[in-house]
mmCIF file of C-alpha atoms and ligand atoms in Angstrom:
data_model
loop_
_atom_site.group_PDB
_atom_site.id
_atom_site.type_symbol
_atom_site.label_atom_id
_atom_site.label_comp_id
_atom_site.label_asym_id
_atom_site.label_seq_id
_atom_site.Cartn_x
_atom_site.Cartn_y
_atom_site.Cartn_z
ATOM 1 C CA MET A 652 118.665 77.866 88.187
ATOM 2 C CA ARG A 653 121.418 79.436 85.211
ATOM 3 C CA ILE A 654 120.269 83.310 86.130
ATOM 4 C CA ASP A 655 119.734 83.614 82.018
ATOM 5 C CA ALA A 656 119.278 87.461 81.889
ATOM 6 C CA VAL A 657 118.072 90.319 84.914
ATOM 7 C CA GLU A 658 116.404 93.742 84.601
ATOM 8 C CA VAL A 659 116.750 96.806 86.921
ATOM 9 C CA LEU A 660 113.403 98.983 86.907
ATOM 10 C CA ASP A 661 113.053 102.017 88.521
ATOM 11 C CA VAL A 662 109.844 102.192 89.760
ATOM 12 C CA ALA A 663 107.920 105.254 91.728
ATOM 13 C CA MET A 664 104.608 105.101 93.472
ATOM 14 C CA ARG A 665 103.485 107.316 95.199
ATOM 15 C CA MET A 666 101.566 106.463 99.217
ATOM 16 C CA ILE A 667 97.725 107.056 99.808
ATOM 17 C CA GLU A 668 99.122 109.442 103.016
ATOM 18 C CA PRO A 669 102.134 110.932 103.959
ATOM 19 C CA PHE A 670 104.471 108.823 106.917
ATOM 20 C CA GLU A 671 106.887 110.554 109.147
ATOM 21 C CA THR A 672 109.613 109.300 111.250
ATOM 22 C CA SER A 673 112.015 110.763 113.619
ATOM 23 C CA PHE A 674 114.089 110.563 110.796
ATOM 24 C CA GLY A 675 112.044 112.724 107.558
ATOM 25 C CA VAL A 676 109.197 112.050 106.033
ATOM 26 C CA GLU A 677 108.548 110.089 102.971
ATOM 27 C CA GLN A 678 105.638 109.541 100.081
ATOM 28 C CA ASP A 679 107.301 109.241 96.930
ATOM 29 C CA ARG A 680 108.427 105.981 97.113
ATOM 30 C CA HIS A 681 110.717 105.327 94.342
ATOM 31 C CA PHE A 682 113.050 102.100 93.950
ATOM 32 C CA SER A 683 114.191 99.273 92.227
ATOM 33 C CA VAL A 684 112.488 96.134 91.374
ATOM 34 C CA VAL A 685 115.266 93.092 90.318
ATOM 35 C CA LYS A 686 113.246 90.363 87.877
ATOM 36 C CA VAL A 687 115.905 87.393 87.201
ATOM 37 C CA ILE A 688 115.291 85.299 84.674
ATOM 38 C CA SER A 689 116.116 81.718 84.162
ATOM 39 C CA ASP A 690 114.311 79.419 81.578
ATOM 40 C CA GLY A 691 111.714 81.829 80.859
ATOM 41 C CA VAL A 692 110.964 82.236 84.302
ATOM 42 C CA SER A 693 110.820 85.364 86.496
ATOM 43 C CA GLY A 694 111.823 86.042 89.861
ATOM 44 C CA TYR A 695 111.091 89.480 91.622
ATOM 45 C CA GLY A 696 112.482 91.533 94.508
ATOM 46 C CA GLU A 697 112.486 94.521 95.312
ATOM 47 C CA CYS A 698 115.001 97.262 96.825
ATOM 48 C CA VAL A 699 113.464 99.241 100.384
ATOM 49 C CA ALA A 700 116.076 101.782 100.654
ATOM 50 C CA MET A 701 114.873 105.097 101.253
ATOM 51 C CA GLU A 702 114.983 108.300 99.272
ATOM 52 C CA GLY A 703 118.078 109.788 102.015
ATOM 53 C CA PRO A 704 120.272 107.907 104.443
ATOM 54 C CA PHE A 705 118.748 108.437 106.992
ATOM 55 C CA TYR A 706 117.126 104.978 108.577
ATOM 56 C CA ASN A 707 120.372 103.403 107.712
ATOM 57 C CA GLU A 708 123.581 104.241 105.410
ATOM 58 C CA GLU A 709 121.805 103.566 101.738
ATOM 59 C CA THR A 710 119.555 105.238 99.203
ATOM 60 C CA VAL A 711 117.379 104.929 95.962
ATOM 61 C CA VAL A 712 120.080 105.884 93.621
ATOM 62 C CA SER A 713 123.150 104.074 96.515
ATOM 63 C CA ALA A 714 121.855 100.854 96.298
ATOM 64 C CA LYS A 715 120.535 100.791 91.734
ATOM 65 C CA ASP A 716 124.650 101.495 91.774
ATOM 66 C CA VAL A 717 125.752 98.540 94.013
ATOM 67 C CA ILE A 718 122.918 96.802 92.453
ATOM 68 C CA VAL A 719 123.930 97.552 88.344
ATOM 69 C CA ARG A 720 127.920 97.047 89.198
ATOM 70 C CA PHE A 721 128.548 95.387 91.969
ATOM 71 C CA LEU A 722 125.897 92.511 92.516
ATOM 72 C CA VAL A 723 124.173 91.937 89.135
ATOM 73 C CA PRO A 724 127.264 90.559 87.289
ATOM 74 C CA ARG A 725 128.046 88.377 90.383
ATOM 75 C CA ILE A 726 125.483 86.027 89.373
ATOM 76 C CA ILE A 727 124.437 86.808 85.527
ATOM 77 C CA GLY A 728 125.057 83.424 83.376
ATOM 78 C CA LYS A 729 126.116 81.844 86.692
ATOM 79 C CA GLU A 730 124.843 78.394 87.778
ATOM 80 C CA PHE A 731 122.725 78.539 90.667
ATOM 81 C CA ALA A 732 121.219 75.231 92.741
ATOM 82 C CA HIS A 733 120.187 77.283 96.218
ATOM 83 C CA PRO A 734 119.138 81.235 97.089
ATOM 84 C CA SER A 735 121.518 80.344 99.788
ATOM 85 C CA GLU A 736 124.577 79.834 97.427
ATOM 86 C CA LEU A 737 124.237 83.612 97.182
ATOM 87 C CA GLU A 738 125.664 84.679 100.076
ATOM 88 C CA PRO A 739 129.892 83.744 99.712
ATOM 89 C CA VAL A 740 129.275 85.530 95.874
ATOM 90 C CA PHE A 741 128.257 88.683 97.728
ATOM 91 C CA ARG A 742 130.381 88.380 100.506
ATOM 92 C CA SER A 743 133.017 90.836 99.536
ATOM 93 C CA VAL A 744 130.932 93.902 98.955
ATOM 94 C CA ARG A 745 130.471 95.158 102.539
ATOM 95 C CA ARG A 746 127.298 96.227 103.759
ATOM 96 C CA ASN A 747 124.836 97.669 101.557
ATOM 97 C CA PHE A 748 122.484 94.672 102.903
ATOM 98 C CA MET A 749 118.932 96.792 101.023
ATOM 99 C CA ALA A 750 120.871 96.287 97.682
ATOM 100 C CA LYS A 751 121.694 92.155 98.380
ATOM 101 C CA SER A 752 118.435 91.447 99.576
ATOM 102 C CA ALA A 753 116.842 92.586 96.449
ATOM 103 C CA VAL A 754 118.807 90.365 94.460
ATOM 104 C CA GLU A 755 118.737 87.853 97.004
ATOM 105 C CA THR A 756 114.643 87.559 98.096
ATOM 106 C CA ALA A 757 114.660 87.841 93.266
ATOM 107 C CA LEU A 758 116.379 84.212 93.801
ATOM 108 C CA TRP A 759 113.661 83.294 96.306
ATOM 109 C CA ASP A 760 111.521 83.841 94.377
ATOM 110 C CA LEU A 761 112.488 82.530 91.232
ATOM 111 C CA HIS A 762 113.695 79.105 92.782
ATOM 112 C CA GLY A 763 110.403 78.557 94.550
ATOM 113 C CA ARG A 764 108.407 78.965 91.026
ATOM 114 C CA LEU A 765 110.942 76.540 89.404
ATOM 115 C CA THR A 766 110.731 74.472 91.817
ATOM 116 C CA GLU A 767 106.749 75.127 92.257
ATOM 117 C CA GLN A 768 107.299 75.763 96.566
ATOM 118 C CA SER A 769 106.016 78.332 97.897
ATOM 119 C CA LEU A 770 108.162 80.706 99.578
ATOM 120 C CA ALA A 771 106.311 79.749 103.301
ATOM 121 C CA GLU A 772 107.679 75.973 102.220
ATOM 122 C CA LEU A 773 111.143 76.521 101.275
ATOM 123 C CA LEU A 774 111.696 78.429 104.378
ATOM 124 C CA GLY A 775 110.369 75.931 106.643
ATOM 125 C CA GLY A 776 107.386 78.248 107.803
ATOM 126 C CA VAL A 777 104.520 76.741 110.243
ATOM 127 C CA LYS A 778 101.714 79.691 110.164
ATOM 128 C CA THR A 779 99.345 79.183 107.531
ATOM 129 C CA ARG A 780 98.145 82.963 108.788
ATOM 130 C CA VAL A 781 100.022 85.685 110.955
ATOM 131 C CA ASP A 782 98.816 88.605 112.690
ATOM 132 C CA VAL A 783 99.520 92.035 111.983
ATOM 133 C CA GLY A 784 99.835 95.238 113.360
ATOM 134 C CA ILE A 785 99.766 98.685 112.256
ATOM 135 C CA SER A 786 102.957 101.409 112.157
ATOM 136 C CA ILE A 787 101.241 104.499 112.436
ATOM 137 C CA GLY A 788 103.374 107.833 111.470
ATOM 138 C CA LEU A 789 103.865 110.792 113.309
ATOM 139 C CA GLN A 790 100.599 112.733 113.106
ATOM 140 C CA PRO A 791 100.307 116.834 112.821
ATOM 141 C CA SER A 792 98.577 116.407 115.564
ATOM 142 C CA ILE A 793 97.092 114.277 119.060
ATOM 143 C CA ASP A 794 93.585 114.441 117.918
ATOM 144 C CA GLN A 795 94.905 113.873 114.375
ATOM 145 C CA LEU A 796 96.925 110.637 116.015
ATOM 146 C CA MET A 797 93.940 110.039 117.705
ATOM 147 C CA VAL A 798 91.098 109.569 115.126
ATOM 148 C CA LYS A 799 94.375 107.102 112.825
ATOM 149 C CA VAL A 800 94.099 104.874 116.224
ATOM 150 C CA ASP A 801 90.581 104.551 117.032
ATOM 151 C CA GLY A 802 90.276 103.637 112.222
ATOM 152 C CA TYR A 803 92.983 100.898 112.766
ATOM 153 C CA ILE A 804 91.118 99.197 116.180
ATOM 154 C CA THR A 805 88.506 99.788 114.140
ATOM 155 C CA GLN A 806 89.843 97.685 111.687
ATOM 156 C CA GLY A 807 91.504 95.242 113.960
ATOM 157 C CA PHE A 808 95.306 95.905 113.950
ATOM 158 C CA LYS A 809 96.894 93.140 116.440
ATOM 159 C CA ARG A 810 98.552 96.169 118.307
ATOM 160 C CA ILE A 811 99.451 99.209 117.377
ATOM 161 C CA LYS A 812 102.803 101.269 117.112
ATOM 162 C CA ILE A 813 103.276 104.991 117.004
ATOM 163 C CA LYS A 814 106.580 107.175 116.472
ATOM 164 C CA ILE A 815 107.471 109.353 119.249
ATOM 165 C CA LYS A 816 110.955 112.618 118.847
ATOM 166 C CA PRO A 817 111.601 114.093 121.612
ATOM 167 C CA GLY A 818 109.039 116.847 122.085
ATOM 168 C CA SER A 819 106.271 113.963 120.518
ATOM 169 C CA ASP A 820 106.157 111.093 123.422
ATOM 170 C CA ILE A 821 104.798 110.684 126.390
ATOM 171 C CA GLU A 822 101.834 113.424 125.752
ATOM 172 C CA LEU A 823 100.739 110.905 122.635
ATOM 173 C CA VAL A 824 101.072 108.065 124.681
ATOM 174 C CA GLN A 825 99.303 109.307 127.787
ATOM 175 C CA ALA A 826 96.509 110.515 125.248
ATOM 176 C CA ILE A 827 95.986 107.212 123.649
ATOM 177 C CA ARG A 828 96.633 105.055 127.034
ATOM 178 C CA ASP A 829 93.294 107.964 128.565
ATOM 179 C CA GLU A 830 91.167 107.466 125.117
ATOM 180 C CA PHE A 831 91.832 103.627 124.136
ATOM 181 C CA GLY A 832 93.132 101.839 127.748
ATOM 182 C CA ASP A 833 95.194 98.951 127.370
ATOM 183 C CA VAL A 834 94.898 98.697 124.162
ATOM 184 C CA PRO A 835 98.540 96.419 122.509
ATOM 185 C CA LEU A 836 100.742 99.404 122.598
ATOM 186 C CA MET A 837 104.485 100.213 121.563
ATOM 187 C CA VAL A 838 106.266 103.076 120.679
ATOM 188 C CA ASP A 839 109.752 103.917 118.252
ATOM 189 C CA ALA A 840 111.868 106.288 118.787
ATOM 190 C CA ASN A 841 114.439 106.017 115.336
ATOM 191 C CA SER A 842 117.119 106.418 117.004
ATOM 192 C CA ALA A 843 115.971 109.926 118.066
ATOM 193 C CA TYR A 844 117.521 109.547 122.043
ATOM 194 C CA GLY A 845 120.192 109.675 124.056
ATOM 195 C CA LEU A 846 121.026 107.914 127.008
ATOM 196 C CA SER A 847 121.245 111.915 128.325
ATOM 197 C CA ASP A 848 117.362 110.881 127.812
ATOM 198 C CA VAL A 849 117.188 108.113 130.688
ATOM 199 C CA GLU A 850 114.802 110.199 132.922
ATOM 200 C CA LEU A 851 112.022 110.942 130.225
ATOM 201 C CA LEU A 852 112.223 107.501 128.339
ATOM 202 C CA ARG A 853 111.474 105.722 132.774
ATOM 203 C CA SER A 854 108.461 107.744 132.419
ATOM 204 C CA LEU A 855 107.113 105.238 129.785
ATOM 205 C CA ASP A 856 107.633 102.926 132.531
ATOM 206 C CA ASP A 857 104.179 103.920 133.140
ATOM 207 C CA PHE A 858 102.277 103.306 130.138
ATOM 208 C CA GLY A 859 102.773 99.382 129.859
ATOM 209 C CA LEU A 860 104.366 99.400 126.192
ATOM 210 C CA MET A 861 104.631 96.234 124.791
ATOM 211 C CA MET A 862 108.447 97.661 124.363
ATOM 212 C CA ILE A 863 110.063 100.620 122.941
ATOM 213 C CA GLU A 864 111.924 99.783 119.786
ATOM 214 C CA GLN A 865 115.604 101.820 118.998
ATOM 215 C CA PRO A 866 115.636 104.001 121.211
ATOM 216 C CA LEU A 867 119.703 105.223 120.887
ATOM 217 C CA ALA A 868 121.818 105.613 118.093
ATOM 218 C CA HIS A 869 121.915 103.113 114.977
ATOM 219 C CA ASP A 870 125.370 102.399 115.864
ATOM 220 C CA ASP A 871 125.280 101.836 119.540
ATOM 221 C CA ILE A 872 124.680 98.016 121.064
ATOM 222 C CA TYR A 873 126.040 99.514 124.309
ATOM 223 C CA HIS A 874 124.347 101.589 126.012
ATOM 224 C CA HIS A 875 120.839 100.177 124.548
ATOM 225 C CA ALA A 876 122.210 97.733 127.115
ATOM 226 C CA GLN A 877 122.957 100.446 129.859
ATOM 227 C CA LEU A 878 119.295 101.655 129.202
ATOM 228 C CA ALA A 879 117.743 98.619 129.272
ATOM 229 C CA ARG A 880 118.844 98.247 132.961
ATOM 230 C CA GLU A 881 117.388 101.705 134.260
ATOM 231 C CA ILE A 882 114.354 100.884 132.136
ATOM 232 C CA SER A 883 110.935 98.859 132.745
ATOM 233 C CA THR A 884 109.563 98.669 128.991
ATOM 234 C CA PRO A 885 111.354 96.047 127.109
ATOM 235 C CA ILE A 886 113.660 97.134 124.343
ATOM 236 C CA CYS A 887 113.275 96.351 120.915
ATOM 237 C CA LEU A 888 116.297 96.500 118.087
ATOM 238 C CA ASP A 889 115.791 97.119 114.989
ATOM 239 C CA GLU A 890 118.144 99.359 112.957
ATOM 240 C CA SER A 891 121.192 98.511 114.986
ATOM 241 C CA ILE A 892 120.488 94.752 113.708
ATOM 242 C CA THR A 893 121.759 94.038 110.593
ATOM 243 C CA SER A 894 123.092 90.637 111.381
ATOM 244 C CA LEU A 895 123.680 87.570 113.037
ATOM 245 C CA ASP A 896 126.564 88.535 114.700
ATOM 246 C CA ASP A 897 124.747 91.815 115.559
ATOM 247 C CA LEU A 898 122.225 90.338 118.087
ATOM 248 C CA ASP A 899 125.033 88.245 118.863
ATOM 249 C CA LEU A 900 126.573 90.789 120.361
ATOM 250 C CA ALA A 901 123.297 92.495 122.008
ATOM 251 C CA LEU A 902 122.058 89.436 123.702
ATOM 252 C CA ALA A 903 126.152 88.879 125.288
ATOM 253 C CA LEU A 904 125.465 92.657 126.083
ATOM 254 C CA GLY A 905 121.667 92.566 126.995
ATOM 255 C CA ALA A 906 121.127 95.763 124.398
ATOM 256 C CA CYS A 907 117.748 93.602 123.780
ATOM 257 C CA SER A 908 114.553 90.979 124.603
ATOM 258 C CA ILE A 909 113.142 91.589 121.720
ATOM 259 C CA VAL A 910 113.759 91.773 117.611
ATOM 260 C CA ASN A 911 112.435 94.023 115.390
ATOM 261 C CA LEU A 912 113.976 91.360 111.493
ATOM 262 C CA LYS A 913 113.401 92.973 108.590
ATOM 263 C CA VAL A 914 114.353 91.312 105.731
ATOM 264 C CA PRO A 915 116.588 93.733 103.398
ATOM 265 C CA ARG A 916 118.276 95.162 106.767
ATOM 266 C CA VAL A 917 120.148 91.580 107.026
ATOM 267 C CA GLY A 918 120.669 91.561 103.776
ATOM 268 C CA GLY A 919 118.146 88.658 102.957
ATOM 269 C CA LEU A 920 116.230 85.442 103.304
ATOM 270 C CA SER A 921 119.763 83.570 104.184
ATOM 271 C CA ALA A 922 120.084 86.365 106.727
ATOM 272 C CA SER A 923 116.852 86.381 107.737
ATOM 273 C CA LEU A 924 116.798 82.104 108.569
ATOM 274 C CA ALA A 925 119.792 82.623 110.957
ATOM 275 C CA ILE A 926 118.536 85.468 112.515
ATOM 276 C CA GLU A 927 115.332 83.696 113.507
ATOM 277 C CA GLN A 928 117.028 80.305 114.780
ATOM 278 C CA ARG A 929 119.201 82.154 116.971
ATOM 279 C CA CYS A 930 115.973 84.397 118.703
ATOM 280 C CA ARG A 931 114.186 81.077 118.922
ATOM 281 C CA ASP A 932 117.075 79.182 120.920
ATOM 282 C CA GLU A 933 117.700 81.769 123.182
ATOM 283 C CA GLY A 934 114.085 82.844 124.194
ATOM 284 C CA ILE A 935 114.004 86.213 122.100
ATOM 285 C CA ALA A 936 110.699 87.446 121.240
ATOM 286 C CA LEU A 937 110.520 88.500 117.545
ATOM 287 C CA TRP A 938 108.622 90.537 115.166
ATOM 288 C CA CYS A 939 108.575 91.269 110.884
ATOM 289 C CA GLY A 940 109.231 95.094 110.334
ATOM 290 C CA GLY A 941 108.099 97.057 107.704
ATOM 291 C CA SER A 942 109.528 99.303 104.914
ATOM 292 C CA LEU A 943 106.684 101.024 103.257
ATOM 293 C CA GLU A 944 107.319 98.162 101.218
ATOM 294 C CA SER A 945 104.824 97.394 97.084
ATOM 295 C CA GLY A 946 103.528 93.758 97.822
ATOM 296 C CA ILE A 947 106.456 92.017 95.921
ATOM 297 C CA GLY A 948 108.443 92.460 99.346
ATOM 298 C CA ARG A 949 105.519 92.289 101.478
ATOM 299 C CA LEU A 950 104.983 89.031 100.347
ATOM 300 C CA VAL A 951 108.593 88.075 101.761
ATOM 301 C CA ASN A 952 107.447 89.580 104.959
ATOM 302 C CA LEU A 953 104.730 87.746 104.868
ATOM 303 C CA ALA A 954 106.656 84.242 104.399
ATOM 304 C CA VAL A 955 109.461 85.045 106.532
ATOM 305 C CA THR A 956 106.566 85.776 109.624
ATOM 306 C CA SER A 957 104.835 82.408 108.947
ATOM 307 C CA LEU A 958 108.715 80.813 110.489
ATOM 308 C CA PRO A 959 107.884 79.795 114.969
ATOM 309 C CA GLY A 960 110.409 82.180 115.883
ATOM 310 C CA PHE A 961 108.382 85.411 115.249
ATOM 311 C CA THR A 962 106.043 85.702 117.992
ATOM 312 C CA LEU A 963 104.261 88.795 118.338
ATOM 313 C CA PRO A 964 102.763 90.816 115.644
ATOM 314 C CA GLY A 965 104.382 92.621 112.399
ATOM 315 C CA ASP A 966 104.143 95.415 110.725
ATOM 316 C CA THR A 967 102.776 93.469 107.501
ATOM 317 C CA ALA A 968 99.747 95.683 107.145
ATOM 318 C CA PRO A 969 97.203 95.155 103.803
ATOM 319 C CA SER A 970 98.523 96.801 100.406
ATOM 320 C CA ALA A 971 95.713 99.622 101.232
ATOM 321 C CA ARG A 972 97.202 100.600 103.803
ATOM 322 C CA TYR A 973 99.914 101.906 101.752
ATOM 323 C CA PHE A 974 99.162 102.176 97.938
ATOM 324 C CA HIS A 975 95.469 102.357 95.771
ATOM 325 C CA ARG A 976 97.011 100.263 93.677
ATOM 326 C CA ASP A 977 99.501 97.831 94.460
ATOM 327 C CA VAL A 978 101.786 95.614 91.690
ATOM 328 C CA LEU A 979 99.327 92.553 92.211
ATOM 329 C CA VAL A 980 96.883 90.412 90.556
ATOM 330 C CA ASP A 981 95.266 90.311 93.664
ATOM 331 C CA PRO A 982 96.364 92.592 96.698
ATOM 332 C CA VAL A 983 97.630 91.650 99.779
ATOM 333 C CA GLU A 984 94.534 91.507 101.899
ATOM 334 C CA PHE A 985 93.601 90.488 105.706
ATOM 335 C CA ALA A 986 91.796 87.136 106.252
ATOM 336 C CA ALA A 987 90.269 88.592 109.606
ATOM 337 C CA PRO A 988 90.103 91.302 111.459
ATOM 338 C CA GLY A 989 94.692 92.047 111.730
ATOM 339 C CA GLU A 990 94.973 88.546 110.430
ATOM 340 C CA ILE A 991 96.890 88.052 106.801
ATOM 341 C CA ALA A 992 96.974 84.211 104.947
ATOM 342 C CA VAL A 993 100.490 83.201 103.938
ATOM 343 C CA PRO A 994 100.686 82.689 100.049
ATOM 344 C CA SER A 995 100.611 79.369 99.493
ATOM 345 C CA ARG A 996 101.639 79.375 96.046
ATOM 346 C CA PRO A 997 105.012 78.785 94.424
ATOM 347 C CA GLY A 998 107.316 81.634 95.473
ATOM 348 C CA ILE A 999 106.407 84.892 96.692
ATOM 349 C CA GLY A 1000 102.722 83.507 96.316
ATOM 350 C CA VAL A 1001 101.399 86.177 93.598
ATOM 351 C CA GLU A 1002 101.902 87.520 90.224
ATOM 352 C CA VAL A 1003 102.667 90.472 89.343
ATOM 353 C CA ASP A 1004 99.681 92.304 87.741
ATOM 354 C CA HIS A 1005 102.969 93.883 84.598
ATOM 355 C CA ASP A 1006 100.446 96.524 83.496
ATOM 356 C CA VAL A 1007 100.387 98.166 86.620
ATOM 357 C CA LEU A 1008 104.039 97.522 87.380
ATOM 358 C CA ALA A 1009 104.801 99.059 84.043
ATOM 359 C CA GLY A 1010 102.650 101.901 84.739
ATOM 360 C CA TYR A 1011 104.474 102.614 88.468
ATOM 361 C CA THR A 1012 107.733 101.775 86.098
ATOM 362 C CA LEU A 1013 110.635 104.985 84.673
ATOM 363 C CA GLY A 1014 113.244 102.945 83.167
ATOM 364 C CA ARG A 1015 114.256 99.438 83.040
ATOM 365 C CA LEU A 1016 117.810 97.789 82.484
ATOM 366 C CA ARG A 1017 118.145 94.509 80.859
ATOM 367 C CA PHE A 1018 121.661 92.209 81.440
ATOM 368 C CA GLU A 1019 122.179 89.007 79.766
ATOM 369 C CA ALA A 1020 124.166 86.626 80.167
HETATM 370 O O1 OSB B 983 111.308 102.086 112.254
HETATM 371 O O2 OSB B 983 110.654 100.432 111.306
HETATM 372 C C1 OSB B 983 110.446 101.645 111.004
HETATM 373 C C2 OSB B 983 109.122 103.214 107.694
HETATM 374 C C3 OSB B 983 110.192 103.558 107.105
HETATM 375 C C4 OSB B 983 111.278 103.338 107.778
HETATM 376 C C5 OSB B 983 111.446 102.861 108.800
HETATM 377 C C6 OSB B 983 110.316 102.150 109.787
HETATM 378 C C7 OSB B 983 109.305 102.051 109.232
HETATM 379 C C8 OSB B 983 108.154 101.498 109.678
HETATM 380 C C9 OSB B 983 107.177 101.175 108.576
HETATM 381 O O3 OSB B 983 107.412 102.072 110.474
HETATM 382 C C10 OSB B 983 106.772 100.223 108.978
HETATM 383 C C11 OSB B 983 105.704 100.158 107.631
HETATM 384 O O4 OSB B 983 104.588 99.935 107.909
HETATM 385 O O5 OSB B 983 106.699 99.317 106.247
HETATM 386 MG MG1 MG B 984 111.743 100.922 113.630
#
């Protein structure tokens, strides 16, 4: 495929409700959609960078700058036989994984559409349906959290994840256990604790949690390994794993027994394939995280989850959990309670609804070869 043109759209979508974590609140999703065009066929990719540099170092604006000034010039007018050829092309740009992923996943979608293969097929996916969990943001009160948990259990989500932070942790878990018994439950701290909180973190051991996600700092694999020896709740790393090298370090040190893979956090699907393979080889449990995506990024997550290494339910909820109207012709929905069918049509598998996307689009840059 020769990249004839690239468009970078500024898109704004308001979520149905705010999503609060230990690092902040997000309700208005503002993001770049990258459209790569070859032979009149378009592939789409979504940039999931948040408004501020709090989950990782990227922002909506910084990622767009990297895409427009450093990534688009590396692909425009160029010929690629396969999206895996992008890795060496982008290597000289350090990190900026979400920016790279937006372009890289657009190329995978384009390649799938041009060769009439689904993304899942291209990746080597084996599942036709995937199990889905829910990630619930911090709530204004425990009562409101209980209402949410009740609703999501009723809808059939296969596991419940709640966000925690110092001052909002043990009592939330206790309340859920009291009210909902042994429902599959996990917590995500988004780096809100330190090693000095080991006593508190150890008190979570009594609740039979599936895992605690990213308790310590994003760049602190070493102390996660120390913490893993002090508590019995399995540790899952999210922010700390930005590459296969990070994963190898974490595994060598014993810092985690479970991995949350987010395609954008590691720079795209080639890196995701390598991480999935390593987790499989090492017998490490793996699941697909989410970044409050629109349908474009959501379909990528579903495709990658069809790989055999993804052994636990992911944060890949249906479109309606986030948006009243997604940007796809057919929104992502449950095929059965807690299960989503992996799209089998070419590329990401569902057509982008151009009118709906245009309605959310604030501006557009177009680059021609
Ligand atoms: O840590 O997994 C996280 C959302 C934004 C930033 C970080 C995280 C999250 C989520 C939401 O947990 C997952 C989703 O439903 O998309
Ligand atoms: Mg997380």
